[in-house]
mmCIF file of C-alpha atoms and ligand atoms in Angstrom:
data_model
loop_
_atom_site.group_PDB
_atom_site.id
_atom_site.type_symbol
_atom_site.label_atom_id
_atom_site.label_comp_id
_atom_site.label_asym_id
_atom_site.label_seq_id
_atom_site.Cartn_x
_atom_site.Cartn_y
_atom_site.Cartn_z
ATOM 1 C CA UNK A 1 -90.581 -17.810 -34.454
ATOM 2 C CA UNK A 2 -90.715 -21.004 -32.874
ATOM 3 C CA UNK A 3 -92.689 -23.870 -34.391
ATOM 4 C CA UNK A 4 -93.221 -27.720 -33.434
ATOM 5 C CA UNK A 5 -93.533 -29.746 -36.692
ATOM 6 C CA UNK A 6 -96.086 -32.631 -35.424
ATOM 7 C CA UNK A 7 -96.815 -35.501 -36.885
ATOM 8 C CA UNK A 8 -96.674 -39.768 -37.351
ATOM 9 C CA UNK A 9 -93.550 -40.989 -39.247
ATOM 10 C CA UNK A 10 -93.897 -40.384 -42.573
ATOM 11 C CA UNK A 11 -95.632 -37.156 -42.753
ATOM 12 C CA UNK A 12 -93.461 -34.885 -44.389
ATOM 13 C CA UNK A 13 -92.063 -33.183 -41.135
ATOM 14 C CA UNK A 14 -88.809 -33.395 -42.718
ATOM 15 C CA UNK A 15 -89.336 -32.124 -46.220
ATOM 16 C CA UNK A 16 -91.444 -29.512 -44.868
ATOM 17 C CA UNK A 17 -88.791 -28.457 -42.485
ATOM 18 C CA UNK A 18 -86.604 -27.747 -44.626
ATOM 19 C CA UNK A 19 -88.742 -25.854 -46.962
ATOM 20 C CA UNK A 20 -90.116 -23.479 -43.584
ATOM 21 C CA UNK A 21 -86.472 -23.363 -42.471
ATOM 22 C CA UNK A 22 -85.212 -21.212 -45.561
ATOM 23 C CA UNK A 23 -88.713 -19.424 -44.971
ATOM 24 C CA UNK A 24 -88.283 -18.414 -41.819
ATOM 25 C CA UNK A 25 -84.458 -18.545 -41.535
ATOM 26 C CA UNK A 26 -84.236 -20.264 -38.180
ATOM 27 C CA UNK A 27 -82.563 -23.690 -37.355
ATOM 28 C CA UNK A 28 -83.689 -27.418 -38.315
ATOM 29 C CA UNK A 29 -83.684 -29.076 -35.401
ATOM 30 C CA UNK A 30 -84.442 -32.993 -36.027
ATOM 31 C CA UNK A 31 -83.647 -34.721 -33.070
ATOM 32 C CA UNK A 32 -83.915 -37.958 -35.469
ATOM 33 C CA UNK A 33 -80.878 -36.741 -37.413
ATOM 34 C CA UNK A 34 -79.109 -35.568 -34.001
ATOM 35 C CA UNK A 35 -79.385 -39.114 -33.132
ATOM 36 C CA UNK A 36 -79.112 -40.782 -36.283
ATOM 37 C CA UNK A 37 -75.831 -38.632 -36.549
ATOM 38 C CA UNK A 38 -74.647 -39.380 -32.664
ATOM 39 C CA UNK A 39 -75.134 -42.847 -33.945
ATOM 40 C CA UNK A 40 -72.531 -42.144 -36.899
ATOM 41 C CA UNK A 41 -70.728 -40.883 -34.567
ATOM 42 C CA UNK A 42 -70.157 -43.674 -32.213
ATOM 43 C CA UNK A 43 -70.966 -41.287 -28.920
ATOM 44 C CA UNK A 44 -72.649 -43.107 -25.794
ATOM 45 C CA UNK A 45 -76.007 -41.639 -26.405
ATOM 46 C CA UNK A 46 -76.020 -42.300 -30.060
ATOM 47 C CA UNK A 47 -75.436 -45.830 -29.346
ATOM 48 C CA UNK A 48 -77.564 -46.070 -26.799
ATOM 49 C CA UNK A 49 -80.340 -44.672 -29.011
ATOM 50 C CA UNK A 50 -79.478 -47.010 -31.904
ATOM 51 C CA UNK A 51 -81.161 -50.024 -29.953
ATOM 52 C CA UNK A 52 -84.295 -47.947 -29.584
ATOM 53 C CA UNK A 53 -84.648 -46.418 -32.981
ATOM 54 C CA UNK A 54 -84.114 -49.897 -34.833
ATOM 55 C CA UNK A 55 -86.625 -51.352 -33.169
ATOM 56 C CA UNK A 56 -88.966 -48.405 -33.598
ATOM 57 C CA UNK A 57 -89.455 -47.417 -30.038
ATOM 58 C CA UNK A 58 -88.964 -44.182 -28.411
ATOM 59 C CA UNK A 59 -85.276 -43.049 -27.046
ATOM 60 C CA UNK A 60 -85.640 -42.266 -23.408
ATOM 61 C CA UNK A 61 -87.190 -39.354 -22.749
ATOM 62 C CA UNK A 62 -84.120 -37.899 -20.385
ATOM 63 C CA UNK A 63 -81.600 -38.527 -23.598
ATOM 64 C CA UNK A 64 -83.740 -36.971 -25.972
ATOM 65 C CA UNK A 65 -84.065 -34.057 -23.449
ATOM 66 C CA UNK A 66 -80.948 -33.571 -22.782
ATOM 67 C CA UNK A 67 -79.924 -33.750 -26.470
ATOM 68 C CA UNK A 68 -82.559 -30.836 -27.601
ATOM 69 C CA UNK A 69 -82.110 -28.918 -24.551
ATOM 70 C CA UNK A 70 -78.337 -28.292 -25.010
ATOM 71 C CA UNK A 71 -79.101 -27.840 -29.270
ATOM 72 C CA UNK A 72 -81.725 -24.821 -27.830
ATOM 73 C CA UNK A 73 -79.566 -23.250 -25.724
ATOM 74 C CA UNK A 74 -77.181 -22.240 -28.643
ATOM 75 C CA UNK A 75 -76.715 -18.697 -30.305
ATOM 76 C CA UNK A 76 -78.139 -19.308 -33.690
ATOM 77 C CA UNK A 77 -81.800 -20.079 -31.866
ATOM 78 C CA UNK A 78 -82.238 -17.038 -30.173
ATOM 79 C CA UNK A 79 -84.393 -15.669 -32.578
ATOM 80 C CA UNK A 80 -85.950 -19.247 -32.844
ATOM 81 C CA UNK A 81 -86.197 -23.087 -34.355
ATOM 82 C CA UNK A 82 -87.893 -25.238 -36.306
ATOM 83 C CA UNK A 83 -88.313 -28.765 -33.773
ATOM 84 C CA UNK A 84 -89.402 -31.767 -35.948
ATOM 85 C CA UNK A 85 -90.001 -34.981 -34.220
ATOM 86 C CA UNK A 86 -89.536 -33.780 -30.481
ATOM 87 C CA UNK A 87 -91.913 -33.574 -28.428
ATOM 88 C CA UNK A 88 -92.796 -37.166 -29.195
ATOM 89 C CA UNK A 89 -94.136 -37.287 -25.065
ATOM 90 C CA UNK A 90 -96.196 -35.788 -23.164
ATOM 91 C CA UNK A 91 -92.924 -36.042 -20.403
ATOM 92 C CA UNK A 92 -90.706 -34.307 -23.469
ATOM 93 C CA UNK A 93 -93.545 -31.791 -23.815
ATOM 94 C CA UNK A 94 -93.554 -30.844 -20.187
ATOM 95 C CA UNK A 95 -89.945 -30.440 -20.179
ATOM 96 C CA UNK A 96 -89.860 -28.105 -23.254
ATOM 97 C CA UNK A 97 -91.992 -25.885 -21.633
ATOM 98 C CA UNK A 98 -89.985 -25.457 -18.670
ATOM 99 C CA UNK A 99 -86.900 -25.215 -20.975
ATOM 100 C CA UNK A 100 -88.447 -22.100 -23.036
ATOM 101 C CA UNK A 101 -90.047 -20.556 -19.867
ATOM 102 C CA UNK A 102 -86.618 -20.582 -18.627
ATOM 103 C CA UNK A 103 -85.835 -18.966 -21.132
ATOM 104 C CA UNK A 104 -88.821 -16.202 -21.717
ATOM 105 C CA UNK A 105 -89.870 -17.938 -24.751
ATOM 106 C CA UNK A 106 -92.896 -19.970 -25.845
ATOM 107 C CA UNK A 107 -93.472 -22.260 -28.688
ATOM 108 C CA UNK A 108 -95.854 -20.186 -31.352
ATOM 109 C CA UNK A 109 -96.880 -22.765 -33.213
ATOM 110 C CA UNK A 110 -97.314 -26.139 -33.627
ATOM 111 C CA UNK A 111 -97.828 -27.332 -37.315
ATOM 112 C CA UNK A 112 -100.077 -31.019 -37.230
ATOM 113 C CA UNK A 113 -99.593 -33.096 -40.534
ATOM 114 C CA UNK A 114 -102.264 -35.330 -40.985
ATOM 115 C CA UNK A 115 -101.254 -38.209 -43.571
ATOM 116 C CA UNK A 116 -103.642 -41.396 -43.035
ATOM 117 C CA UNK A 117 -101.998 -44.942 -41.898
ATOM 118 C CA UNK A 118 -102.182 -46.471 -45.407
ATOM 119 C CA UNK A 119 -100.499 -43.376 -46.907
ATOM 120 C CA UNK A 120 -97.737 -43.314 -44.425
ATOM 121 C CA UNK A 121 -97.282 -47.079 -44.925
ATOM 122 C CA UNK A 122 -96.572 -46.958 -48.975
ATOM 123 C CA UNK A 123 -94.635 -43.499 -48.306
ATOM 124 C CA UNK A 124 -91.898 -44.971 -45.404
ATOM 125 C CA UNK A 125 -91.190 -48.145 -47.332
ATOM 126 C CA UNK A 126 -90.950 -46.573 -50.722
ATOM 127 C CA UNK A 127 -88.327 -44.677 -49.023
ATOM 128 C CA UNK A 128 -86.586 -47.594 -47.665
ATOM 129 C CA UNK A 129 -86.684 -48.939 -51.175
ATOM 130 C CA UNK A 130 -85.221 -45.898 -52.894
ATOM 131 C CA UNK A 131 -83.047 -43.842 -50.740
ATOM 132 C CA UNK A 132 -79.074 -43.664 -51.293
ATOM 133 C CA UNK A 133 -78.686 -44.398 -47.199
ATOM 134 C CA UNK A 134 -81.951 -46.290 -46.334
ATOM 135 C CA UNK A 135 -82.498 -45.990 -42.375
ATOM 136 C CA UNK A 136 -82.457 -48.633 -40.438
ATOM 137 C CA UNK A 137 -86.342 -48.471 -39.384
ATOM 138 C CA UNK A 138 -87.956 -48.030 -42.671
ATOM 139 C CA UNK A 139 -88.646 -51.404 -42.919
ATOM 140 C CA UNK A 140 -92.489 -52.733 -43.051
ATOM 141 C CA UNK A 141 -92.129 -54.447 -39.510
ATOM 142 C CA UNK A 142 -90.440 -51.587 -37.623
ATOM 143 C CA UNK A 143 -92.611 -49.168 -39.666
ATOM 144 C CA UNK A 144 -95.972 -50.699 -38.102
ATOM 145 C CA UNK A 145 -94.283 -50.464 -34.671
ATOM 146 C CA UNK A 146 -93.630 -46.698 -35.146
ATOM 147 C CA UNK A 147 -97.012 -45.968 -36.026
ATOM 148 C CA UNK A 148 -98.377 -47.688 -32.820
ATOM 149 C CA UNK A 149 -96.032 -45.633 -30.896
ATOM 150 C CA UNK A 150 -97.250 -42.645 -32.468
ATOM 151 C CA UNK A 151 -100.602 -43.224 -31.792
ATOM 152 C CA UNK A 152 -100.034 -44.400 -28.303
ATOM 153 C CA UNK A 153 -97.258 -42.115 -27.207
ATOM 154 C CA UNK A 154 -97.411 -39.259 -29.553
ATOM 155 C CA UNK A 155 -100.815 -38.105 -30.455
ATOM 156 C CA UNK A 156 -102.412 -37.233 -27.171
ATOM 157 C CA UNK A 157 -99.994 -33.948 -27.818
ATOM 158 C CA UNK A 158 -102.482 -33.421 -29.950
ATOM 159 C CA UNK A 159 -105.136 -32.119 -27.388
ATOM 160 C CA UNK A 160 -101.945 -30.700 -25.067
ATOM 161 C CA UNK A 161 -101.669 -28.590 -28.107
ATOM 162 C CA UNK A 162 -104.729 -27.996 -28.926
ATOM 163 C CA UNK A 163 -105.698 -26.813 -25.311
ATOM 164 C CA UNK A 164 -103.493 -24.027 -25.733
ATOM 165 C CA UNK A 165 -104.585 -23.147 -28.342
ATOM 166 C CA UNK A 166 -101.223 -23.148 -30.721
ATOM 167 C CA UNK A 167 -102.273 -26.117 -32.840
ATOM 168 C CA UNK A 168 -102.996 -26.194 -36.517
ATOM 169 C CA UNK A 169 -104.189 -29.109 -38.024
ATOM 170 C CA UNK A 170 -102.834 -29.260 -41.797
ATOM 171 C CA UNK A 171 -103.931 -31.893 -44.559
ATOM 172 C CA UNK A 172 -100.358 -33.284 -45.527
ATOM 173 C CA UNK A 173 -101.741 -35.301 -48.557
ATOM 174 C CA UNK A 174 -100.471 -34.573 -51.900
ATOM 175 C CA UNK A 175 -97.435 -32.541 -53.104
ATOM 176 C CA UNK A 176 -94.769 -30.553 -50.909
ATOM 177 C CA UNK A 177 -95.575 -27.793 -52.444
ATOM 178 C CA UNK A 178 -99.123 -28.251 -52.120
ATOM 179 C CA UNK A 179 -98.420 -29.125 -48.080
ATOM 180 C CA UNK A 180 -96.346 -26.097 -48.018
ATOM 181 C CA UNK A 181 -99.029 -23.922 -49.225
ATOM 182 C CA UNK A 182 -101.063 -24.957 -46.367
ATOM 183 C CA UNK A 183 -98.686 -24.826 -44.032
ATOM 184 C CA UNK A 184 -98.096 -20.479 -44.753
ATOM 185 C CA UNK A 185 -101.578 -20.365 -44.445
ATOM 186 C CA UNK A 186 -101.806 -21.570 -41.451
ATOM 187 C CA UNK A 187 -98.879 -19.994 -39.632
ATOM 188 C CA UNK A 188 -99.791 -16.818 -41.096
ATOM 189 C CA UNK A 189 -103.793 -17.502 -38.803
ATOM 190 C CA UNK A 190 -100.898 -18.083 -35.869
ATOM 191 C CA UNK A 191 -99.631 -14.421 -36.509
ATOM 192 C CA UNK A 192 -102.668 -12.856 -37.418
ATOM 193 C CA UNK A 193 -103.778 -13.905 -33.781
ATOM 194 C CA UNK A 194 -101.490 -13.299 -31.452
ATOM 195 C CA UNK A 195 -97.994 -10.497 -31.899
ATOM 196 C CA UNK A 196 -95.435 -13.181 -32.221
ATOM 197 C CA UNK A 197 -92.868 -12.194 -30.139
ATOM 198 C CA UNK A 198 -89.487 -12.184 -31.808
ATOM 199 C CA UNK A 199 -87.891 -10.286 -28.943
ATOM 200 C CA UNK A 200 -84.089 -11.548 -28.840
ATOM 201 C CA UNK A 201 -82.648 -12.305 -25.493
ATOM 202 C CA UNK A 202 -80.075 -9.610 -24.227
ATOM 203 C CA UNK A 203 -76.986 -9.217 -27.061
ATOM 204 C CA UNK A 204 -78.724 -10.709 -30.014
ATOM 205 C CA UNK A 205 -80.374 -9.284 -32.943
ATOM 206 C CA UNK A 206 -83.043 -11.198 -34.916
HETATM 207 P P1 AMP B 1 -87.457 -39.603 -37.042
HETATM 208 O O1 AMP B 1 -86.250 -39.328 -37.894
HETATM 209 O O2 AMP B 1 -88.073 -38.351 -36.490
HETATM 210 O O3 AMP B 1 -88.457 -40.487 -37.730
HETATM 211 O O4 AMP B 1 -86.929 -40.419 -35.772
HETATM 212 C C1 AMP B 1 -86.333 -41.683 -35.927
HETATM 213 C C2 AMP B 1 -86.259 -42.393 -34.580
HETATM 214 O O5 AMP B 1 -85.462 -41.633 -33.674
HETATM 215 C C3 AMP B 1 -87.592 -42.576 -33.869
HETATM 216 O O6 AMP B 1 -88.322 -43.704 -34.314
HETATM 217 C C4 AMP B 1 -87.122 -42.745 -32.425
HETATM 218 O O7 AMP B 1 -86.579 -44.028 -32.190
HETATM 219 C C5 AMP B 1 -85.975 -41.734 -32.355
HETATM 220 N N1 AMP B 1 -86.476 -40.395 -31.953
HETATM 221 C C6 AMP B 1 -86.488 -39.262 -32.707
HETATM 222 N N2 AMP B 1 -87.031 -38.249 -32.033
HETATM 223 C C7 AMP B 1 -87.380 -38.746 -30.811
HETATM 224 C C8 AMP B 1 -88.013 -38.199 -29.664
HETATM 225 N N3 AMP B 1 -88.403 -36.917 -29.619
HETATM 226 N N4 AMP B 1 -88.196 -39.017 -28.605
HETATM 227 C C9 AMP B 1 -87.808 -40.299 -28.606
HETATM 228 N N5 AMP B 1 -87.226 -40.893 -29.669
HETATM 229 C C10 AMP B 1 -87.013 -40.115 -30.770
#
Protein backbone atom coordinates (compact mmCIF):
# COMPACT_ATOMS: atom_id res chain seq x y z
CA UNK A 1 0.00 0.00 0.00
CA UNK A 2 1.16 3.29 -0.71
CA UNK A 3 0.21 6.24 1.49
CA UNK A 4 1.18 10.12 1.54
CA UNK A 5 1.31 11.29 5.21
CA UNK A 6 0.08 15.12 4.72
CA UNK A 7 0.29 17.62 6.86
CA UNK A 8 1.90 21.30 8.40
CA UNK A 9 5.06 20.79 10.54
CA UNK A 10 4.21 19.59 13.61
CA UNK A 11 1.43 17.28 12.96
CA UNK A 12 2.49 14.05 13.96
CA UNK A 13 3.48 12.78 10.38
CA UNK A 14 6.44 11.39 11.96
CA UNK A 15 5.17 9.62 15.02
CA UNK A 16 2.40 8.37 13.05
CA UNK A 17 4.71 7.01 10.48
CA UNK A 18 6.29 5.05 12.37
CA UNK A 19 3.41 3.59 14.14
CA UNK A 20 1.60 2.76 10.27
CA UNK A 21 5.05 1.57 9.17
CA UNK A 22 5.17 -1.56 11.60
CA UNK A 23 1.33 -1.73 10.58
CA UNK A 24 1.66 -2.05 7.27
CA UNK A 25 5.29 -3.28 7.03
CA UNK A 26 6.43 -1.02 4.22
CA UNK A 27 9.28 1.64 4.30
CA UNK A 28 9.47 5.18 6.18
CA UNK A 29 10.34 7.36 3.78
CA UNK A 30 10.98 11.01 5.39
CA UNK A 31 12.61 12.97 2.97
CA UNK A 32 13.29 15.41 6.11
CA UNK A 33 15.50 12.73 7.68
CA UNK A 34 17.04 11.84 4.08
CA UNK A 35 18.13 15.33 4.14
CA UNK A 36 18.69 15.98 7.62
CA UNK A 37 20.94 12.78 7.32
CA UNK A 38 22.67 13.94 3.76
CA UNK A 39 23.34 16.93 5.88
CA UNK A 40 25.23 14.63 8.55
CA UNK A 41 26.67 13.39 5.98
CA UNK A 42 28.42 16.25 4.41
CA UNK A 43 27.13 15.18 0.62
CA UNK A 44 26.50 18.18 -1.94
CA UNK A 45 22.80 17.95 -1.72
CA UNK A 46 22.68 17.68 1.98
CA UNK A 47 24.55 20.81 2.19
CA UNK A 48 22.90 22.41 -0.21
CA UNK A 49 19.61 21.66 1.58
CA UNK A 50 20.98 22.75 4.97
CA UNK A 51 20.67 26.55 3.85
CA UNK A 52 17.05 25.92 2.97
CA UNK A 53 15.86 23.87 5.86
CA UNK A 54 17.42 26.36 8.54
CA UNK A 55 15.76 28.99 7.30
CA UNK A 56 12.50 27.11 6.97
CA UNK A 57 12.02 27.24 3.27
CA UNK A 58 11.48 24.54 0.88
CA UNK A 59 14.63 22.48 -0.74
CA UNK A 60 14.35 22.78 -4.45
CA UNK A 61 11.93 20.89 -5.83
CA UNK A 62 14.49 19.01 -8.49
CA UNK A 63 16.75 17.88 -5.22
CA UNK A 64 13.99 16.71 -3.32
CA UNK A 65 12.88 14.81 -6.51
CA UNK A 66 15.67 13.38 -7.28
CA UNK A 67 16.34 12.29 -3.66
CA UNK A 68 12.74 10.37 -3.31
CA UNK A 69 12.76 9.21 -6.75
CA UNK A 70 16.00 7.15 -6.47
CA UNK A 71 14.73 6.01 -2.46
CA UNK A 72 11.35 4.61 -4.62
CA UNK A 73 13.00 2.90 -7.06
CA UNK A 74 14.58 0.42 -4.50
CA UNK A 75 13.59 -3.33 -3.79
CA UNK A 76 12.17 -3.06 -0.37
CA UNK A 77 9.21 -0.59 -1.93
CA UNK A 78 7.88 -2.76 -4.34
CA UNK A 79 5.16 -3.76 -2.36
CA UNK A 80 4.97 -0.03 -1.19
CA UNK A 81 5.97 3.15 1.25
CA UNK A 82 4.98 5.25 3.68
CA UNK A 83 6.08 9.17 2.13
CA UNK A 84 5.94 11.75 5.00
CA UNK A 85 6.69 15.27 4.15
CA UNK A 86 7.04 14.91 0.23
CA UNK A 87 4.95 16.09 -1.81
CA UNK A 88 5.34 19.46 -0.15
CA UNK A 89 4.52 21.04 -4.11
CA UNK A 90 2.25 20.91 -6.33
CA UNK A 91 5.64 20.58 -8.94
CA UNK A 92 6.80 17.48 -6.42
CA UNK A 93 3.23 16.18 -6.72
CA UNK A 94 3.22 16.19 -10.47
CA UNK A 95 6.43 14.50 -10.59
CA UNK A 96 5.39 11.64 -8.21
CA UNK A 97 2.77 10.82 -10.34
CA UNK A 98 4.76 10.40 -13.31
CA UNK A 99 7.32 8.49 -11.15
CA UNK A 100 4.58 5.78 -9.95
CA UNK A 101 2.84 5.73 -13.41
CA UNK A 102 6.15 4.78 -14.60
CA UNK A 103 6.07 2.45 -12.59
CA UNK A 104 2.25 0.93 -12.73
CA UNK A 105 1.61 2.15 -9.35
CA UNK A 106 -0.58 4.84 -7.77
CA UNK A 107 -0.56 6.43 -4.44
CA UNK A 108 -3.76 4.82 -2.39
CA UNK A 109 -3.97 7.07 0.07
CA UNK A 110 -3.21 10.16 1.33
CA UNK A 111 -3.61 10.55 5.20
CA UNK A 112 -4.37 14.72 6.06
CA UNK A 113 -3.49 15.62 9.78
CA UNK A 114 -5.22 18.51 10.79
CA UNK A 115 -3.50 20.11 14.02
CA UNK A 116 -4.53 23.98 14.32
CA UNK A 117 -1.63 26.83 14.12
CA UNK A 118 -1.58 27.44 17.90
CA UNK A 119 -1.26 23.68 18.56
CA UNK A 120 1.52 23.20 16.15
CA UNK A 121 3.23 26.29 17.59
CA UNK A 122 3.47 24.96 21.47
CA UNK A 123 4.10 21.30 19.94
CA UNK A 124 7.44 22.30 17.51
CA UNK A 125 9.05 24.44 20.18
CA UNK A 126 8.40 22.13 23.06
CA UNK A 127 10.32 19.86 20.93
CA UNK A 128 13.11 22.16 20.36
CA UNK A 129 13.17 22.58 24.10
CA UNK A 130 13.28 18.90 24.99
CA UNK A 131 14.77 16.76 22.38
CA UNK A 132 18.35 15.00 22.86
CA UNK A 133 19.35 16.49 19.09
CA UNK A 134 17.07 19.60 18.74
CA UNK A 135 16.83 20.47 14.84
CA UNK A 136 17.99 23.29 13.64
CA UNK A 137 14.42 24.83 12.58
CA UNK A 138 12.45 24.25 15.65
CA UNK A 139 12.99 27.47 16.75
CA UNK A 140 9.88 30.05 17.21
CA UNK A 141 11.16 32.30 14.23
CA UNK A 142 11.89 29.55 11.67
CA UNK A 143 8.81 27.70 13.03
CA UNK A 144 6.38 30.68 11.91
CA UNK A 145 8.19 30.66 8.53
CA UNK A 146 7.41 26.92 8.03
CA UNK A 147 3.92 27.31 8.70
CA UNK A 148 3.56 30.12 6.04
CA UNK A 149 5.19 27.86 3.65
CA UNK A 150 2.85 25.25 4.41
CA UNK A 151 0.00 27.17 3.91
CA UNK A 152 1.27 28.84 0.83
CA UNK A 153 3.14 26.03 -0.81
CA UNK A 154 1.76 22.96 0.73
CA UNK A 155 -1.90 22.96 1.31
CA UNK A 156 -3.39 23.55 -2.08
CA UNK A 157 -2.37 19.55 -2.30
CA UNK A 158 -5.07 19.49 -0.37
CA UNK A 159 -7.76 19.90 -3.18
CA UNK A 160 -5.09 18.00 -5.79
CA UNK A 161 -5.87 15.28 -3.38
CA UNK A 162 -9.00 15.68 -2.74
CA UNK A 163 -9.99 15.83 -6.54
CA UNK A 164 -8.97 12.42 -6.84
CA UNK A 165 -10.54 11.41 -4.54
CA UNK A 166 -7.64 9.61 -2.24
CA UNK A 167 -7.75 12.16 0.56
CA UNK A 168 -8.74 11.62 4.14
CA UNK A 169 -8.95 14.33 6.34
CA UNK A 170 -7.99 13.07 10.03
CA UNK A 171 -8.33 15.18 13.37
CA UNK A 172 -4.60 14.89 14.66
CA UNK A 173 -5.45 16.49 18.10
CA UNK A 174 -4.84 14.58 21.15
CA UNK A 175 -2.86 11.35 21.79
CA UNK A 176 -0.88 9.10 19.16
CA UNK A 177 -2.76 6.55 19.94
CA UNK A 178 -5.86 8.35 19.75
CA UNK A 179 -4.52 9.83 16.06
CA UNK A 180 -3.67 6.36 15.23
CA UNK A 181 -7.05 5.11 15.85
CA UNK A 182 -8.31 7.46 13.35
CA UNK A 183 -5.92 7.02 11.06
CA UNK A 184 -6.99 2.73 10.64
CA UNK A 185 -10.24 3.98 10.32
CA UNK A 186 -9.75 5.86 7.73
CA UNK A 187 -7.42 3.80 5.57
CA UNK A 188 -9.53 0.93 6.18
CA UNK A 189 -12.80 3.56 4.14
CA UNK A 190 -9.62 3.71 1.44
CA UNK A 191 -9.81 -0.20 1.13
CA UNK A 192 -13.28 -0.70 1.61
CA UNK A 193 -13.60 1.52 -1.64
CA UNK A 194 -11.47 0.68 -4.05
CA UNK A 195 -9.26 -3.23 -4.33
CA UNK A 196 -5.95 -1.84 -3.34
CA UNK A 197 -3.73 -3.18 -5.60
CA UNK A 198 -0.74 -4.83 -3.99
CA UNK A 199 0.33 -6.45 -7.25
CA UNK A 200 4.33 -6.69 -7.03
CA UNK A 201 6.25 -5.75 -10.07
CA UNK A 202 7.80 -8.82 -11.99
CA UNK A 203 10.26 -10.98 -9.35
CA UNK A 204 8.90 -9.70 -6.11
CA UNK A 205 6.59 -11.07 -3.64
CA UNK A 206 4.61 -8.83 -1.24
P1 LIG B 1 10.44 17.82 8.05
O1 LIG B 1 11.38 16.93 8.81
O2 LIG B 1 9.47 17.05 7.20
O3 LIG B 1 9.76 18.82 8.95
O4 LIG B 1 11.34 18.66 7.03
C1 LIG B 1 12.33 19.54 7.51
C2 LIG B 1 12.78 20.47 6.38
O5 LIG B 1 13.33 19.71 5.31
C3 LIG B 1 11.67 21.30 5.74
O6 LIG B 1 11.35 22.47 6.46
C4 LIG B 1 12.30 21.62 4.39
O7 LIG B 1 13.29 22.62 4.49
C5 LIG B 1 13.01 20.30 4.06
N1 LIG B 1 12.11 19.38 3.33
C6 LIG B 1 11.62 18.19 3.78
N2 LIG B 1 10.82 17.64 2.87
C7 LIG B 1 10.78 18.50 1.81
C8 LIG B 1 10.11 18.51 0.56
N3 LIG B 1 9.29 17.52 0.19
N4 LIG B 1 10.33 19.57 -0.25
C9 LIG B 1 11.15 20.58 0.07
N5 LIG B 1 11.80 20.64 1.25
C10 LIG B 1 11.62 19.61 2.12
Amino acid sequence: MLVVMFGPPGAGKGTQSERLRRHLQVPHLSTGEMLREARAKGTKVGLMAAEYIDQGQLAPDHLVISVVGGRLDRNDCQCGCLLDGFPRTVEQARSLDHHLGELGKSIDAVIDLEVDDEELIDRLLKRGRDSEKPRHDDNLETIQHRLEVYHEQTEPLINYYRQRGILRAVDGHGTPDEVFGRIQSALATVLDEAEVSHAPSEGHVC
